Amino acid sequence: RRRAKKDFKEKKSKKDKGDEKLNLNDQFGKYGFIREAEKFHKQDEFRAWLSEVKTIDWGMLQGRERDEMWAEFVEDFNTATLPHLKYYNLYEWEQSDARKKNQKMHKKLSKAKEKDGSKNMGMSDEAQREIELQQKRKERASQEYKTEMDAVALAHQAKEKEAMARILTMAMQSKK
């Protein structure tokens, strides 16, 4: 009798684990919901998805084809089946990617400084000067990268403001 209870519990626990893997309801809307009418809100993500996943140039699509692709994008977005996180929120992904790259750059710089600090004992002045110049170049490149990422962020914000302005003007025109 004890054996039967133990077998039953094992089967139930295996069944429960299998249900967790197959339950798609947990994924539905995981990254939010968008509707067919929200084209302007997720336009950047849609264009990135079209060019990278479907390898289709957005400008080459006609109205009906564009609407069909948008419907497919919306379905994949809402069911959380897009192939990469960046297609859910491109701006956040770009910021996260920039932070990761910046952290890697800082790690490399700190490792280089540690190595250079231990090797300076027997180096000539010219070699030490060359190392200092390399470090300055790396720091300058890191600063330029940060400035570039800030510009990307500002451009993205400008696009969002422009899209919101278009939506507002469309709403105002529809009220007339």
PDB file of C-alpha atoms in Angstrom:
ATOM      1  CA  ARG A   1       0.000   0.000   0.000  1.00  0.00           C
ATOM      2  CA  ARG A   2       2.831   2.412   0.810  1.00  0.00           C
ATOM      3  CA  ARG A   3       4.474   1.540  -2.461  1.00  0.00           C
ATOM      4  CA  ALA A   4       1.287   2.398  -4.361  1.00  0.00           C
ATOM      5  CA  LYS A   5       1.084   5.817  -2.657  1.00  0.00           C
ATOM      6  CA  LYS A   6       4.719   6.510  -3.445  1.00  0.00           C
ATOM      7  CA  ASP A   7       4.265   5.552  -7.119  1.00  0.00           C
ATOM      8  CA  PHE A   8       1.158   7.730  -7.326  1.00  0.00           C
ATOM      9  CA  LYS A   9       3.007  10.724  -5.876  1.00  0.00           C
ATOM     10  CA  GLU A  10       5.927  10.247  -8.286  1.00  0.00           C
ATOM     11  CA  LYS A  11       3.587  10.065 -11.285  1.00  0.00           C
ATOM     12  CA  LYS A  12       1.726  13.165 -10.126  1.00  0.00           C
ATOM     13  CA  SER A  13       4.925  15.161  -9.612  1.00  0.00           C
ATOM     14  CA  LYS A  14       6.178  14.140 -13.097  1.00  0.00           C
ATOM     15  CA  LYS A  15       2.825  15.101 -14.592  1.00  0.00           C
ATOM     16  CA  ASP A  16       2.920  18.496 -12.850  1.00  0.00           C
ATOM     17  CA  LYS A  17       6.436  19.187 -14.135  1.00  0.00           C
ATOM     18  CA  GLY A  18       5.379  18.341 -17.669  1.00  0.00           C
ATOM     19  CA  ASP A  19       2.380  20.673 -17.430  1.00  0.00           C
ATOM     20  CA  GLU A  20       4.655  23.583 -16.541  1.00  0.00           C
ATOM     21  CA  LYS A  21       6.635  23.150 -19.742  1.00  0.00           C
ATOM     22  CA  LEU A  22       3.599  22.855 -22.009  1.00  0.00           C
ATOM     23  CA  ASN A  23       1.429  25.588 -20.491  1.00  0.00           C
ATOM     24  CA  LEU A  24       1.447  28.420 -23.029  1.00  0.00           C
ATOM     25  CA  ASN A  25      -1.025  30.498 -21.037  1.00  0.00           C
ATOM     26  CA  ASP A  26       1.853  31.560 -18.799  1.00  0.00           C
ATOM     27  CA  GLN A  27       3.618  33.067 -21.822  1.00  0.00           C
ATOM     28  CA  PHE A  28       0.615  34.812 -23.377  1.00  0.00           C
ATOM     29  CA  GLY A  29       1.073  38.522 -22.800  1.00  0.00           C
ATOM     30  CA  LYS A  30       4.337  38.030 -20.953  1.00  0.00           C
ATOM     31  CA  TYR A  31       5.783  41.225 -22.463  1.00  0.00           C
ATOM     32  CA  GLY A  32       2.470  43.104 -22.676  1.00  0.00           C
ATOM     33  CA  PHE A  33      -0.267  43.290 -25.257  1.00  0.00           C
ATOM     34  CA  ILE A  34      -0.516  45.347 -28.388  1.00  0.00           C
ATOM     35  CA  ARG A  35      -3.480  45.801 -30.656  1.00  0.00           C
ATOM     36  CA  GLU A  36      -3.703  46.119 -34.406  1.00  0.00           C
ATOM     37  CA  ALA A  37      -4.301  49.863 -34.027  1.00  0.00           C
ATOM     38  CA  GLU A  38      -1.033  50.534 -32.149  1.00  0.00           C
ATOM     39  CA  LYS A  39       1.234  50.549 -35.203  1.00  0.00           C
ATOM     40  CA  PHE A  40       2.957  53.807 -34.320  1.00  0.00           C
ATOM     41  CA  HIS A  41       3.746  52.784 -30.756  1.00  0.00           C
ATOM     42  CA  LYS A  42       5.811  49.722 -31.752  1.00  0.00           C
ATOM     43  CA  GLN A  43       6.964  50.927 -35.169  1.00  0.00           C
ATOM     44  CA  ASP A  44      10.693  50.645 -34.434  1.00  0.00           C
ATOM     45  CA  GLU A  45      10.343  47.114 -33.103  1.00  0.00           C
ATOM     46  CA  PHE A  46       8.161  46.163 -36.081  1.00  0.00           C
ATOM     47  CA  ARG A  47      10.681  47.520 -38.588  1.00  0.00           C
ATOM     48  CA  ALA A  48      13.559  45.739 -36.849  1.00  0.00           C
ATOM     49  CA  TRP A  49      11.574  42.474 -36.860  1.00  0.00           C
ATOM     50  CA  LEU A  50      10.722  42.884 -40.548  1.00  0.00           C
ATOM     51  CA  SER A  51      14.289  43.525 -41.614  1.00  0.00           C
ATOM     52  CA  GLU A  52      16.054  41.023 -39.356  1.00  0.00           C
ATOM     53  CA  VAL A  53      13.597  38.139 -39.034  1.00  0.00           C
ATOM     54  CA  LYS A  54      11.582  38.332 -42.242  1.00  0.00           C
ATOM     55  CA  THR A  55      14.367  40.003 -44.290  1.00  0.00           C
ATOM     56  CA  ILE A  56      11.840  42.388 -45.825  1.00  0.00           C
ATOM     57  CA  ASP A  57      12.474  46.076 -46.400  1.00  0.00           C
ATOM     58  CA  TRP A  58       9.674  48.073 -44.791  1.00  0.00           C
ATOM     59  CA  GLY A  59       9.622  50.613 -47.609  1.00  0.00           C
ATOM     60  CA  MET A  60       9.017  47.904 -50.221  1.00  0.00           C
ATOM     61  CA  LEU A  61       5.765  46.705 -48.652  1.00  0.00           C
ATOM     62  CA  GLN A  62       2.418  47.900 -49.943  1.00  0.00           C
ATOM     63  CA  GLY A  63      -0.435  48.780 -47.581  1.00  0.00           C
ATOM     64  CA  ARG A  64      -2.128  45.388 -47.515  1.00  0.00           C
ATOM     65  CA  GLU A  65       1.132  43.419 -47.215  1.00  0.00           C
ATOM     66  CA  ARG A  66       2.279  45.758 -44.462  1.00  0.00           C
ATOM     67  CA  ASP A  67      -0.988  45.190 -42.581  1.00  0.00           C
ATOM     68  CA  GLU A  68      -0.612  41.416 -42.909  1.00  0.00           C
ATOM     69  CA  MET A  69       2.957  41.564 -41.586  1.00  0.00           C
ATOM     70  CA  TRP A  70       1.810  43.833 -38.756  1.00  0.00           C
ATOM     71  CA  ALA A  71      -0.908  41.315 -37.822  1.00  0.00           C
ATOM     72  CA  GLU A  72       1.691  38.534 -37.716  1.00  0.00           C
ATOM     73  CA  PHE A  73       3.989  40.693 -35.574  1.00  0.00           C
ATOM     74  CA  VAL A  74       1.127  41.486 -33.175  1.00  0.00           C
ATOM     75  CA  GLU A  75       0.267  37.807 -32.831  1.00  0.00           C
ATOM     76  CA  ASP A  76       3.881  36.837 -32.141  1.00  0.00           C
ATOM     77  CA  PHE A  77       4.269  39.751 -29.712  1.00  0.00           C
ATOM     78  CA  ASN A  78       1.138  38.898 -27.732  1.00  0.00           C
ATOM     79  CA  THR A  79       1.970  35.194 -27.557  1.00  0.00           C
ATOM     80  CA  ALA A  80       5.589  35.959 -26.567  1.00  0.00           C
ATOM     81  CA  THR A  81       7.019  33.970 -29.496  1.00  0.00           C
ATOM     82  CA  LEU A  82       9.269  36.603 -31.069  1.00  0.00           C
ATOM     83  CA  PRO A  83      12.816  35.248 -31.543  1.00  0.00           C
ATOM     84  CA  HIS A  84      14.609  37.909 -29.467  1.00  0.00           C
ATOM     85  CA  LEU A  85      13.881  40.243 -26.548  1.00  0.00           C
ATOM     86  CA  LYS A  86      14.765  43.333 -28.553  1.00  0.00           C
ATOM     87  CA  TYR A  87      11.579  43.018 -30.603  1.00  0.00           C
ATOM     88  CA  TYR A  88       9.482  43.595 -27.476  1.00  0.00           C
ATOM     89  CA  ASN A  89      11.126  46.850 -26.424  1.00  0.00           C
ATOM     90  CA  LEU A  90      13.937  48.009 -28.686  1.00  0.00           C
ATOM     91  CA  TYR A  91      14.830  51.042 -26.593  1.00  0.00           C
ATOM     92  CA  GLU A  92      15.307  49.042 -23.375  1.00  0.00           C
ATOM     93  CA  TRP A  93      17.277  46.392 -25.225  1.00  0.00           C
ATOM     94  CA  GLU A  94      19.607  49.019 -26.734  1.00  0.00           C
ATOM     95  CA  GLN A  95      20.163  50.555 -23.306  1.00  0.00           C
ATOM     96  CA  SER A  96      20.852  47.157 -21.742  1.00  0.00           C
ATOM     97  CA  ASP A  97      23.207  46.201 -24.565  1.00  0.00           C
ATOM     98  CA  ALA A  98      25.084  49.488 -24.191  1.00  0.00           C
ATOM     99  CA  ARG A  99      25.453  48.946 -20.441  1.00  0.00           C
ATOM    100  CA  LYS A 100      26.812  45.433 -21.014  1.00  0.00           C
ATOM    101  CA  LYS A 101      29.327  46.667 -23.580  1.00  0.00           C
ATOM    102  CA  ASN A 102      30.351  49.491 -21.285  1.00  0.00           C
ATOM    103  CA  GLN A 103      30.865  47.065 -18.395  1.00  0.00           C
ATOM    104  CA  LYS A 104      33.014  44.801 -20.592  1.00  0.00           C
ATOM    105  CA  MET A 105      35.086  47.793 -21.662  1.00  0.00           C
ATOM    106  CA  HIS A 106      35.635  48.832 -18.035  1.00  0.00           C
ATOM    107  CA  LYS A 107      36.641  45.280 -17.069  1.00  0.00           C
ATOM    108  CA  LYS A 108      39.169  45.184 -19.893  1.00  0.00           C
ATOM    109  CA  LEU A 109      40.558  48.564 -18.866  1.00  0.00           C
ATOM    110  CA  SER A 110      40.861  47.571 -15.222  1.00  0.00           C
ATOM    111  CA  LYS A 111      42.588  44.295 -16.166  1.00  0.00           C
ATOM    112  CA  ALA A 112      44.984  46.195 -18.414  1.00  0.00           C
ATOM    113  CA  LYS A 113      45.741  48.652 -15.601  1.00  0.00           C
ATOM    114  CA  GLU A 114      46.410  45.788 -13.184  1.00  0.00           C
ATOM    115  CA  LYS A 115      48.765  44.133 -15.652  1.00  0.00           C
ATOM    116  CA  ASP A 116      50.501  47.396 -16.442  1.00  0.00           C
ATOM    117  CA  GLY A 117      50.967  48.223 -12.766  1.00  0.00           C
ATOM    118  CA  SER A 118      52.839  44.993 -12.099  1.00  0.00           C
ATOM    119  CA  LYS A 119      55.022  45.272 -15.203  1.00  0.00           C
ATOM    120  CA  ASN A 120      56.154  48.881 -14.777  1.00  0.00           C
ATOM    121  CA  MET A 121      59.059  47.921 -12.546  1.00  0.00           C
ATOM    122  CA  GLY A 122      61.536  47.036 -15.297  1.00  0.00           C
ATOM    123  CA  MET A 123      60.177  49.125 -18.210  1.00  0.00           C
ATOM    124  CA  SER A 124      61.818  51.962 -19.956  1.00  0.00           C
ATOM    125  CA  ASP A 125      60.250  55.410 -19.982  1.00  0.00           C
ATOM    126  CA  GLU A 126      59.257  54.996 -23.640  1.00  0.00           C
ATOM    127  CA  ALA A 127      57.423  51.723 -22.963  1.00  0.00           C
ATOM    128  CA  GLN A 128      55.606  53.227 -19.995  1.00  0.00           C
ATOM    129  CA  ARG A 129      54.617  56.237 -22.120  1.00  0.00           C
ATOM    130  CA  GLU A 130      53.279  53.927 -24.849  1.00  0.00           C
ATOM    131  CA  ILE A 131      51.158  52.074 -22.285  1.00  0.00           C
ATOM    132  CA  GLU A 132      49.799  55.373 -20.962  1.00  0.00           C
ATOM    133  CA  LEU A 133      48.889  56.434 -24.497  1.00  0.00           C
ATOM    134  CA  GLN A 134      47.101  53.118 -25.122  1.00  0.00           C
ATOM    135  CA  GLN A 135      45.110  53.573 -21.926  1.00  0.00           C
ATOM    136  CA  LYS A 136      44.126  57.098 -22.943  1.00  0.00           C
ATOM    137  CA  ARG A 137      43.029  55.845 -26.364  1.00  0.00           C
ATOM    138  CA  LYS A 138      40.896  53.156 -24.731  1.00  0.00           C
ATOM    139  CA  GLU A 139      39.331  55.675 -22.360  1.00  0.00           C
ATOM    140  CA  ARG A 140      38.630  58.052 -25.251  1.00  0.00           C
ATOM    141  CA  ALA A 141      37.016  55.227 -27.238  1.00  0.00           C
ATOM    142  CA  SER A 142      34.895  54.325 -24.219  1.00  0.00           C
ATOM    143  CA  GLN A 143      33.804  57.953 -23.833  1.00  0.00           C
ATOM    144  CA  GLU A 144      32.995  58.210 -27.559  1.00  0.00           C
ATOM    145  CA  TYR A 145      30.932  55.035 -27.333  1.00  0.00           C
ATOM    146  CA  LYS A 146      29.013  56.417 -24.363  1.00  0.00           C
ATOM    147  CA  THR A 147      28.366  59.674 -26.229  1.00  0.00           C
ATOM    148  CA  GLU A 148      27.162  57.698 -29.244  1.00  0.00           C
ATOM    149  CA  MET A 149      24.773  55.655 -27.090  1.00  0.00           C
ATOM    150  CA  ASP A 150      23.418  58.853 -25.539  1.00  0.00           C
ATOM    151  CA  ALA A 151      22.770  60.193 -29.043  1.00  0.00           C
ATOM    152  CA  VAL A 152      20.947  56.969 -29.955  1.00  0.00           C
ATOM    153  CA  ALA A 153      18.796  57.326 -26.853  1.00  0.00           C
ATOM    154  CA  LEU A 154      17.949  60.936 -27.720  1.00  0.00           C
ATOM    155  CA  ALA A 155      17.085  59.977 -31.293  1.00  0.00           C
ATOM    156  CA  HIS A 156      14.814  57.223 -30.018  1.00  0.00           C
ATOM    157  CA  GLN A 157      13.059  59.644 -27.674  1.00  0.00           C
ATOM    158  CA  ALA A 158      12.573  62.067 -30.565  1.00  0.00           C
ATOM    159  CA  LYS A 159      11.002  59.294 -32.654  1.00  0.00           C
ATOM    160  CA  GLU A 160       8.650  58.423 -29.815  1.00  0.00           C
ATOM    161  CA  LYS A 161       7.613  62.074 -29.442  1.00  0.00           C
ATOM    162  CA  GLU A 162       7.036  62.328 -33.184  1.00  0.00           C
ATOM    163  CA  ALA A 163       4.898  59.175 -33.168  1.00  0.00           C
ATOM    164  CA  MET A 164       2.847  60.480 -30.260  1.00  0.00           C
ATOM    165  CA  ALA A 165       2.361  63.797 -32.069  1.00  0.00           C
ATOM    166  CA  ARG A 166       1.100  61.919 -35.141  1.00  0.00           C
ATOM    167  CA  ILE A 167      -1.300  59.919 -33.004  1.00  0.00           C
ATOM    168  CA  LEU A 168      -2.597  63.079 -31.350  1.00  0.00           C
ATOM    169  CA  THR A 169      -3.105  64.855 -34.664  1.00  0.00           C
ATOM    170  CA  MET A 170      -4.921  61.808 -36.044  1.00  0.00           C
ATOM    171  CA  ALA A 171      -7.136  61.757 -32.954  1.00  0.00           C
ATOM    172  CA  MET A 172      -7.867  65.479 -33.291  1.00  0.00           C
ATOM    173  CA  GLN A 173      -8.703  65.057 -36.982  1.00  0.00           C
ATOM    174  CA  SER A 174     -11.028  62.149 -36.274  1.00  0.00           C
ATOM    175  CA  LYS A 175     -12.958  64.258 -33.740  1.00  0.00           C
ATOM    176  CA  LYS A 176     -13.654  66.929 -36.358  1.00  0.00           C
TER     177      LYS A 176
END
